[in-house]
C-alpha cells in the first residue's frame, strides 16, 4: 500500500493506492504541521483516524508533503513519528511546495507555483528543481494574501474602527470578537494561524462589498509584489496556484494577474488529485 498525503496547517488529505495505482481509500486528519504541533498531538491525530490505524501495518511507502517541512530538523521529526506508526513503511517527507509543483507543473517545464491557503508561499520550478527567493518566517511576519493574512486584517480593522459600520455589525454577528476570546486563541491555543484563517470566510462571502474588494485587491497585490516579482522570469512563465484562497478568489486573482502582465497557469483548491496522478506514474 502507498499513502500520499497533502498536509496543510488546517487539515491533511490522505489517499491510499494499491501496487497497481488503484485507489483503496480516502481520508482526512487535522493538519500535521511539525512547526506548531508536539509529537504527542501528531501521534493522537494519526491514531484517532480509523482508516490509518486499521491499515498502518500494510503501508509500504508514504509520500508526505506538509506545511512546516522545509528544514531537515522538521522532516526528521516527522519521519521518526511515521516510523513508529507505520512500522513497515519507507517515508519521504517534503515541504508542501513540492505538492503544489507536482500537481500543477509537468516535469521538465518551467513555472512559478504559489500556495494561497491558510498560509502562503511561492517557488520557481526550473523543470527539475525548486528555487525559493524568500525564506518564510511564518504567519506573524509573512503569509501575504493568505487566509490568516486576511483574518488578521479584518480583526485589526474592526478593532481600529476602520471597517465600515454596516460590515462591522455583520462581522460581529458572525464571530465571537470578544477580546479575551481572540487573545486566548492567538496566545494560548494551538494553531493560531488556522484560527485567523477562519475569518477569511467572511471576506470571501462579502467580496462584493467595496471594503472587502479593496482589502482583497491590496492583499493579492502585496503577494504579487513580495513573492512572485522576486523572480526574473515572473512575466515569462506560467504562474499556478493551489489553496482555498486562490480557489474562492479565482476571479479576483485572475484580474490581479492580468494587471501585472502575469501568465495564469493552473488553479487548484487541493493539490492531492494532481499528486495522485504524479505518483501513479512511478508505481
mmCIF file of C-alpha atoms in Angstrom:
data_model
loop_
_atom_site.group_PDB
_atom_site.id
_atom_site.type_symbol
_atom_site.label_atom_id
_atom_site.label_comp_id
_atom_site.label_asym_id
_atom_site.label_seq_id
_atom_site.Cartn_x
_atom_site.Cartn_y
_atom_site.Cartn_z
ATOM 1 C CA UNK A 1 0.000 0.000 0.000
ATOM 2 C CA UNK A 2 1.139 3.507 -0.867
ATOM 3 C CA UNK A 3 -0.050 6.538 1.093
ATOM 4 C CA UNK A 4 0.032 10.015 -0.474
ATOM 5 C CA UNK A 5 -0.537 12.941 1.868
ATOM 6 C CA UNK A 6 -1.041 16.651 1.353
ATOM 7 C CA UNK A 7 -0.928 18.287 4.771
ATOM 8 C CA UNK A 8 -1.711 21.948 5.310
ATOM 9 C CA UNK A 9 -1.951 23.867 8.553
ATOM 10 C CA UNK A 10 -5.677 23.138 8.819
ATOM 11 C CA UNK A 11 -6.142 19.600 7.523
ATOM 12 C CA UNK A 12 -4.395 16.695 5.827
ATOM 13 C CA UNK A 13 -5.744 14.803 2.807
ATOM 14 C CA UNK A 14 -4.725 11.131 2.589
ATOM 15 C CA UNK A 15 -5.158 8.802 -0.387
ATOM 16 C CA UNK A 16 -4.143 5.127 -0.343
ATOM 17 C CA UNK A 17 -3.218 3.279 -3.534
ATOM 18 C CA UNK A 18 -2.504 -0.382 -4.165
ATOM 19 C CA UNK A 19 0.508 -1.689 -6.113
ATOM 20 C CA UNK A 20 -1.354 -1.081 -9.401
ATOM 21 C CA UNK A 21 -2.188 2.527 -8.587
ATOM 22 C CA UNK A 22 -5.852 1.831 -7.826
ATOM 23 C CA UNK A 23 -7.421 3.872 -5.051
ATOM 24 C CA UNK A 24 -8.102 1.962 -1.830
ATOM 25 C CA UNK A 25 -9.442 4.714 0.416
ATOM 26 C CA UNK A 26 -9.512 8.452 1.017
ATOM 27 C CA UNK A 27 -9.438 10.015 4.449
ATOM 28 C CA UNK A 28 -8.611 13.207 6.334
ATOM 29 C CA UNK A 29 -6.920 14.186 9.556
ATOM 30 C CA UNK A 30 -6.325 17.557 11.096
ATOM 31 C CA UNK A 31 -3.170 19.327 9.931
ATOM 32 C CA UNK A 32 0.178 17.821 10.966
ATOM 33 C CA UNK A 33 2.493 20.821 10.825
ATOM 34 C CA UNK A 34 5.626 19.912 12.827
ATOM 35 C CA UNK A 35 6.438 23.563 13.499
ATOM 36 C CA UNK A 36 3.391 24.150 15.678
ATOM 37 C CA UNK A 37 2.435 20.682 16.984
ATOM 38 C CA UNK A 38 4.052 18.393 19.538
ATOM 39 C CA UNK A 39 4.932 14.760 18.918
ATOM 40 C CA UNK A 40 2.034 13.699 21.149
ATOM 41 C CA UNK A 41 -0.544 15.758 19.261
ATOM 42 C CA UNK A 42 0.588 14.398 15.896
ATOM 43 C CA UNK A 43 0.535 10.813 17.204
ATOM 44 C CA UNK A 44 -3.005 11.331 18.533
ATOM 45 C CA UNK A 45 -4.217 12.715 15.208
ATOM 46 C CA UNK A 46 -2.868 9.646 13.425
ATOM 47 C CA UNK A 47 -4.179 7.163 15.985
ATOM 48 C CA UNK A 48 -7.656 8.695 16.023
ATOM 49 C CA UNK A 49 -8.133 8.057 12.303
ATOM 50 C CA UNK A 50 -9.834 4.707 11.742
ATOM 51 C CA UNK A 51 -8.516 4.010 8.226
ATOM 52 C CA UNK A 52 -4.910 4.837 9.121
ATOM 53 C CA UNK A 53 -4.944 2.811 12.332
ATOM 54 C CA UNK A 54 -6.553 -0.180 10.637
ATOM 55 C CA UNK A 55 -4.101 -0.226 7.723
ATOM 56 C CA UNK A 56 -0.888 1.075 9.294
ATOM 57 C CA UNK A 57 0.993 -2.242 9.010
ATOM 58 C CA UNK A 58 0.076 -2.624 5.306
ATOM 59 C CA UNK A 59 1.689 0.668 4.291
ATOM 60 C CA UNK A 60 4.966 0.160 2.407
ATOM 61 C CA UNK A 61 5.557 3.679 1.088
ATOM 62 C CA UNK A 62 4.492 7.064 2.458
ATOM 63 C CA UNK A 63 4.828 10.275 0.466
ATOM 64 C CA UNK A 64 4.128 13.163 2.831
ATOM 65 C CA UNK A 65 4.006 16.779 1.667
ATOM 66 C CA UNK A 66 3.419 19.176 4.509
ATOM 67 C CA UNK A 67 3.372 22.734 5.747
ATOM 68 C CA UNK A 68 6.308 23.388 8.065
ATOM 69 C CA UNK A 69 8.511 20.683 6.494
ATOM 70 C CA UNK A 70 11.099 22.938 4.909
ATOM 71 C CA UNK A 71 14.013 22.042 7.193
ATOM 72 C CA UNK A 72 15.832 18.765 7.827
ATOM 73 C CA UNK A 73 15.019 19.042 11.526
ATOM 74 C CA UNK A 74 11.273 19.115 10.882
ATOM 75 C CA UNK A 75 11.498 16.369 8.233
ATOM 76 C CA UNK A 76 13.398 14.066 10.581
ATOM 77 C CA UNK A 77 10.971 14.871 13.406
ATOM 78 C CA UNK A 78 8.052 13.641 11.308
ATOM 79 C CA UNK A 79 9.938 10.677 9.865
ATOM 80 C CA UNK A 80 10.575 9.392 13.391
ATOM 81 C CA UNK A 81 6.860 9.601 14.197
ATOM 82 C CA UNK A 82 5.886 7.873 10.942
ATOM 83 C CA UNK A 83 8.438 5.119 11.523
ATOM 84 C CA UNK A 84 6.763 4.256 14.814
ATOM 85 C CA UNK A 85 3.202 4.493 13.498
ATOM 86 C CA UNK A 86 3.756 2.839 10.095
ATOM 87 C CA UNK A 87 6.359 0.199 11.070
ATOM 88 C CA UNK A 88 6.774 -1.303 7.581
ATOM 89 C CA UNK A 89 6.788 1.920 5.569
ATOM 90 C CA UNK A 90 9.534 3.939 3.981
ATOM 91 C CA UNK A 91 8.617 7.596 4.494
ATOM 92 C CA UNK A 92 9.550 10.533 2.302
ATOM 93 C CA UNK A 93 8.790 13.964 3.762
ATOM 94 C CA UNK A 94 8.854 17.139 1.699
ATOM 95 C CA UNK A 95 7.508 20.625 2.193
ATOM 96 C CA UNK A 96 4.059 21.356 0.785
ATOM 97 C CA UNK A 97 5.533 23.450 -2.008
ATOM 98 C CA UNK A 98 6.505 20.231 -3.800
ATOM 99 C CA UNK A 99 2.896 19.063 -3.651
ATOM 100 C CA UNK A 100 1.853 22.296 -5.314
ATOM 101 C CA UNK A 101 4.515 21.884 -8.007
ATOM 102 C CA UNK A 102 3.836 18.229 -8.798
ATOM 103 C CA UNK A 103 0.084 18.838 -9.035
ATOM 104 C CA UNK A 104 0.289 21.849 -11.378
ATOM 105 C CA UNK A 105 3.508 21.662 -13.416
ATOM 106 C CA UNK A 106 4.814 18.889 -15.636
ATOM 107 C CA UNK A 107 8.314 17.566 -15.051
ATOM 108 C CA UNK A 108 10.692 19.388 -17.367
ATOM 109 C CA UNK A 109 8.565 22.526 -17.681
ATOM 110 C CA UNK A 110 9.295 25.856 -16.030
ATOM 111 C CA UNK A 111 6.808 27.698 -13.886
ATOM 112 C CA UNK A 112 6.131 29.654 -10.730
ATOM 113 C CA UNK A 113 3.937 27.862 -8.220
ATOM 114 C CA UNK A 114 2.172 29.631 -5.358
ATOM 115 C CA UNK A 115 0.305 28.476 -2.289
ATOM 116 C CA UNK A 116 -2.612 30.657 -1.191
ATOM 117 C CA UNK A 117 -4.483 28.860 1.560
ATOM 118 C CA UNK A 118 -4.256 29.134 5.331
ATOM 119 C CA UNK A 119 -0.696 30.333 4.679
ATOM 120 C CA UNK A 120 1.142 31.402 1.540
ATOM 121 C CA UNK A 121 4.344 30.651 -0.303
ATOM 122 C CA UNK A 122 5.876 30.963 -3.767
ATOM 123 C CA UNK A 123 8.541 28.987 -5.616
ATOM 124 C CA UNK A 124 10.136 28.856 -9.034
ATOM 125 C CA UNK A 125 10.406 25.443 -10.677
ATOM 126 C CA UNK A 126 13.031 25.142 -13.428
ATOM 127 C CA UNK A 127 11.628 21.827 -14.633
ATOM 128 C CA UNK A 128 13.638 19.737 -12.204
ATOM 129 C CA UNK A 129 14.470 21.726 -9.067
ATOM 130 C CA UNK A 130 12.603 24.056 -6.742
ATOM 131 C CA UNK A 131 14.092 27.512 -6.165
ATOM 132 C CA UNK A 132 12.840 29.871 -3.458
ATOM 133 C CA UNK A 133 13.820 33.514 -3.221
ATOM 134 C CA UNK A 134 12.002 34.172 0.045
ATOM 135 C CA UNK A 135 12.589 32.202 3.231
ATOM 136 C CA UNK A 136 9.347 32.019 5.166
ATOM 137 C CA UNK A 137 9.385 33.376 8.697
ATOM 138 C CA UNK A 138 5.891 32.122 9.458
ATOM 139 C CA UNK A 139 2.431 33.605 9.664
ATOM 140 C CA UNK A 140 3.256 36.503 12.013
ATOM 141 C CA UNK A 141 5.713 38.192 9.665
ATOM 142 C CA UNK A 142 4.770 36.811 6.248
ATOM 143 C CA UNK A 143 1.989 34.804 4.561
ATOM 144 C CA UNK A 144 0.819 37.735 2.413
ATOM 145 C CA UNK A 145 -2.532 37.150 0.698
ATOM 146 C CA UNK A 146 -3.289 34.055 2.773
ATOM 147 C CA UNK A 147 -6.305 33.139 4.882
ATOM 148 C CA UNK A 148 -4.585 34.130 8.092
ATOM 149 C CA UNK A 149 -3.376 37.360 6.444
ATOM 150 C CA UNK A 150 -6.954 38.386 5.616
ATOM 151 C CA UNK A 151 -8.231 37.225 9.008
ATOM 152 C CA UNK A 152 -5.652 39.339 10.797
ATOM 153 C CA UNK A 153 -6.562 42.329 8.612
ATOM 154 C CA UNK A 154 -10.278 42.011 9.396
ATOM 155 C CA UNK A 155 -9.763 41.776 13.143
ATOM 156 C CA UNK A 156 -7.360 44.718 13.198
ATOM 157 C CA UNK A 157 -9.651 46.912 11.104
ATOM 158 C CA UNK A 158 -12.623 46.019 13.292
ATOM 159 C CA UNK A 159 -10.769 46.948 16.485
ATOM 160 C CA UNK A 160 -9.200 50.072 14.971
ATOM 161 C CA UNK A 161 -12.675 51.156 13.757
ATOM 162 C CA UNK A 162 -11.574 51.134 10.120
ATOM 163 C CA UNK A 163 -14.235 48.688 8.979
ATOM 164 C CA UNK A 164 -17.445 50.276 7.628
ATOM 165 C CA UNK A 165 -20.172 50.258 10.265
ATOM 166 C CA UNK A 166 -22.619 48.114 8.313
ATOM 167 C CA UNK A 167 -19.990 45.477 7.655
ATOM 168 C CA UNK A 168 -18.655 45.672 11.202
ATOM 169 C CA UNK A 169 -22.089 44.904 12.640
ATOM 170 C CA UNK A 170 -22.408 41.913 10.353
ATOM 171 C CA UNK A 171 -18.882 40.757 11.246
ATOM 172 C CA UNK A 172 -19.675 40.943 14.978
ATOM 173 C CA UNK A 173 -22.828 38.834 14.498
ATOM 174 C CA UNK A 174 -20.953 36.029 12.764
ATOM 175 C CA UNK A 175 -17.907 35.771 15.022
ATOM 176 C CA UNK A 176 -17.126 35.983 18.709
ATOM 177 C CA UNK A 177 -14.992 39.119 18.720
ATOM 178 C CA UNK A 178 -14.580 39.376 22.475
ATOM 179 C CA UNK A 179 -11.003 40.489 23.147
ATOM 180 C CA UNK A 180 -10.363 37.740 25.699
ATOM 181 C CA UNK A 181 -11.586 35.058 23.291
ATOM 182 C CA UNK A 182 -9.371 36.327 20.479
ATOM 183 C CA UNK A 183 -6.306 36.596 22.706
ATOM 184 C CA UNK A 184 -6.891 33.120 24.115
ATOM 185 C CA UNK A 185 -6.943 31.655 20.600
ATOM 186 C CA UNK A 186 -3.898 33.627 19.482
ATOM 187 C CA UNK A 187 -1.645 33.232 22.509
ATOM 188 C CA UNK A 188 -2.806 30.141 24.397
ATOM 189 C CA UNK A 189 -4.478 27.749 21.969
ATOM 190 C CA UNK A 190 -2.673 25.670 19.304
ATOM 191 C CA UNK A 191 -2.722 26.676 15.611
ATOM 192 C CA UNK A 192 -3.333 30.432 15.897
ATOM 193 C CA UNK A 193 -2.682 30.749 12.153
ATOM 194 C CA UNK A 194 -5.563 28.382 11.453
ATOM 195 C CA UNK A 195 -7.791 30.340 13.814
ATOM 196 C CA UNK A 196 -7.029 33.579 11.993
ATOM 197 C CA UNK A 197 -7.764 31.913 8.655
ATOM 198 C CA UNK A 198 -11.313 31.061 9.770
ATOM 199 C CA UNK A 199 -12.158 34.757 9.464
ATOM 200 C CA UNK A 200 -11.246 34.746 5.763
ATOM 201 C CA UNK A 201 -14.604 33.121 5.014
ATOM 202 C CA UNK A 202 -16.229 36.470 5.828
ATOM 203 C CA UNK A 203 -14.204 38.407 3.281
ATOM 204 C CA UNK A 204 -14.927 35.776 0.611
ATOM 205 C CA UNK A 205 -18.673 35.752 1.303
ATOM 206 C CA UNK A 206 -18.772 39.566 1.230
ATOM 207 C CA UNK A 207 -16.248 40.128 -1.534
ATOM 208 C CA UNK A 208 -18.629 42.397 -3.474
ATOM 209 C CA UNK A 209 -18.649 44.929 -0.640
ATOM 210 C CA UNK A 210 -16.369 47.883 -1.540
ATOM 211 C CA UNK A 211 -14.344 47.467 1.658
ATOM 212 C CA UNK A 212 -13.762 43.749 1.054
ATOM 213 C CA UNK A 213 -12.944 44.364 -2.589
ATOM 214 C CA UNK A 214 -10.256 46.814 -1.550
ATOM 215 C CA UNK A 215 -8.760 44.515 1.091
ATOM 216 C CA UNK A 216 -8.670 41.573 -1.338
ATOM 217 C CA UNK A 217 -7.125 43.614 -4.133
ATOM 218 C CA UNK A 218 -4.421 45.062 -1.889
ATOM 219 C CA UNK A 219 -3.677 41.692 -0.266
ATOM 220 C CA UNK A 220 -3.269 39.874 -3.574
ATOM 221 C CA UNK A 221 -1.169 42.707 -4.989
ATOM 222 C CA UNK A 222 1.059 42.574 -1.919
ATOM 223 C CA UNK A 223 1.569 38.860 -2.538
ATOM 224 C CA UNK A 224 2.487 39.538 -6.173
ATOM 225 C CA UNK A 225 4.926 42.308 -5.213
ATOM 226 C CA UNK A 226 6.653 40.484 -2.374
ATOM 227 C CA UNK A 227 6.687 36.944 -3.729
ATOM 228 C CA UNK A 228 6.097 36.498 -7.454
ATOM 229 C CA UNK A 229 8.025 39.540 -8.654
ATOM 230 C CA UNK A 230 11.163 38.281 -6.894
ATOM 231 C CA UNK A 231 11.764 36.072 -9.928
ATOM 232 C CA UNK A 232 13.345 37.464 -13.099
ATOM 233 C CA UNK A 233 11.125 35.249 -15.282
ATOM 234 C CA UNK A 234 7.936 36.246 -13.460
ATOM 235 C CA UNK A 235 6.249 37.602 -16.586
ATOM 236 C CA UNK A 236 7.650 34.898 -18.898
ATOM 237 C CA UNK A 237 6.440 31.630 -17.364
ATOM 238 C CA UNK A 238 3.021 30.387 -16.140
ATOM 239 C CA UNK A 239 2.132 31.158 -12.530
ATOM 240 C CA UNK A 240 -0.006 28.455 -10.907
ATOM 241 C CA UNK A 241 -1.814 28.418 -7.569
ATOM 242 C CA UNK A 242 -3.105 25.908 -5.051
ATOM 243 C CA UNK A 243 -5.153 26.577 -1.938
ATOM 244 C CA UNK A 244 -8.614 27.619 -0.800
ATOM 245 C CA UNK A 245 -7.968 31.357 -1.058
ATOM 246 C CA UNK A 246 -6.807 31.020 -4.668
ATOM 247 C CA UNK A 247 -9.833 28.840 -5.411
ATOM 248 C CA UNK A 248 -12.530 31.028 -3.858
ATOM 249 C CA UNK A 249 -10.949 34.280 -5.059
ATOM 250 C CA UNK A 250 -10.277 32.936 -8.563
ATOM 251 C CA UNK A 251 -11.851 35.932 -10.329
ATOM 252 C CA UNK A 252 -10.020 38.482 -8.192
ATOM 253 C CA UNK A 253 -6.763 36.573 -8.592
ATOM 254 C CA UNK A 254 -7.208 36.384 -12.361
ATOM 255 C CA UNK A 255 -7.771 40.156 -12.531
ATOM 256 C CA UNK A 256 -4.683 40.766 -10.385
ATOM 257 C CA UNK A 257 -2.586 38.595 -12.677
ATOM 258 C CA UNK A 258 -3.812 40.498 -15.732
ATOM 259 C CA UNK A 259 -2.993 43.869 -14.160
ATOM 260 C CA UNK A 260 0.561 42.688 -13.573
ATOM 261 C CA UNK A 261 1.060 41.126 -17.035
ATOM 262 C CA UNK A 262 1.472 37.685 -15.481
ATOM 263 C CA UNK A 263 0.581 34.403 -17.205
ATOM 264 C CA UNK A 264 -2.001 32.487 -15.207
ATOM 265 C CA UNK A 265 -1.420 28.738 -15.134
ATOM 266 C CA UNK A 266 -3.462 26.239 -13.118
ATOM 267 C CA UNK A 267 -5.587 26.981 -10.040
ATOM 268 C CA UNK A 268 -6.335 24.007 -7.792
ATOM 269 C CA UNK A 269 -8.134 24.084 -4.476
ATOM 270 C CA UNK A 270 -6.358 20.941 -3.318
ATOM 271 C CA UNK A 271 -3.182 19.532 -4.845
ATOM 272 C CA UNK A 272 -3.908 15.968 -3.760
ATOM 273 C CA UNK A 273 -5.608 14.993 -7.066
ATOM 274 C CA UNK A 274 -2.601 16.081 -9.109
ATOM 275 C CA UNK A 275 -0.271 14.380 -6.645
ATOM 276 C CA UNK A 276 -2.032 11.060 -7.138
ATOM 277 C CA UNK A 277 -1.593 11.269 -10.903
ATOM 278 C CA UNK A 278 2.075 12.181 -10.451
ATOM 279 C CA UNK A 279 2.774 9.187 -8.205
ATOM 280 C CA UNK A 280 0.738 6.749 -10.273
ATOM 281 C CA UNK A 281 3.318 7.226 -12.997
ATOM 282 C CA UNK A 282 6.057 5.974 -10.678
ATOM 283 C CA UNK A 283 4.291 2.995 -9.083
#
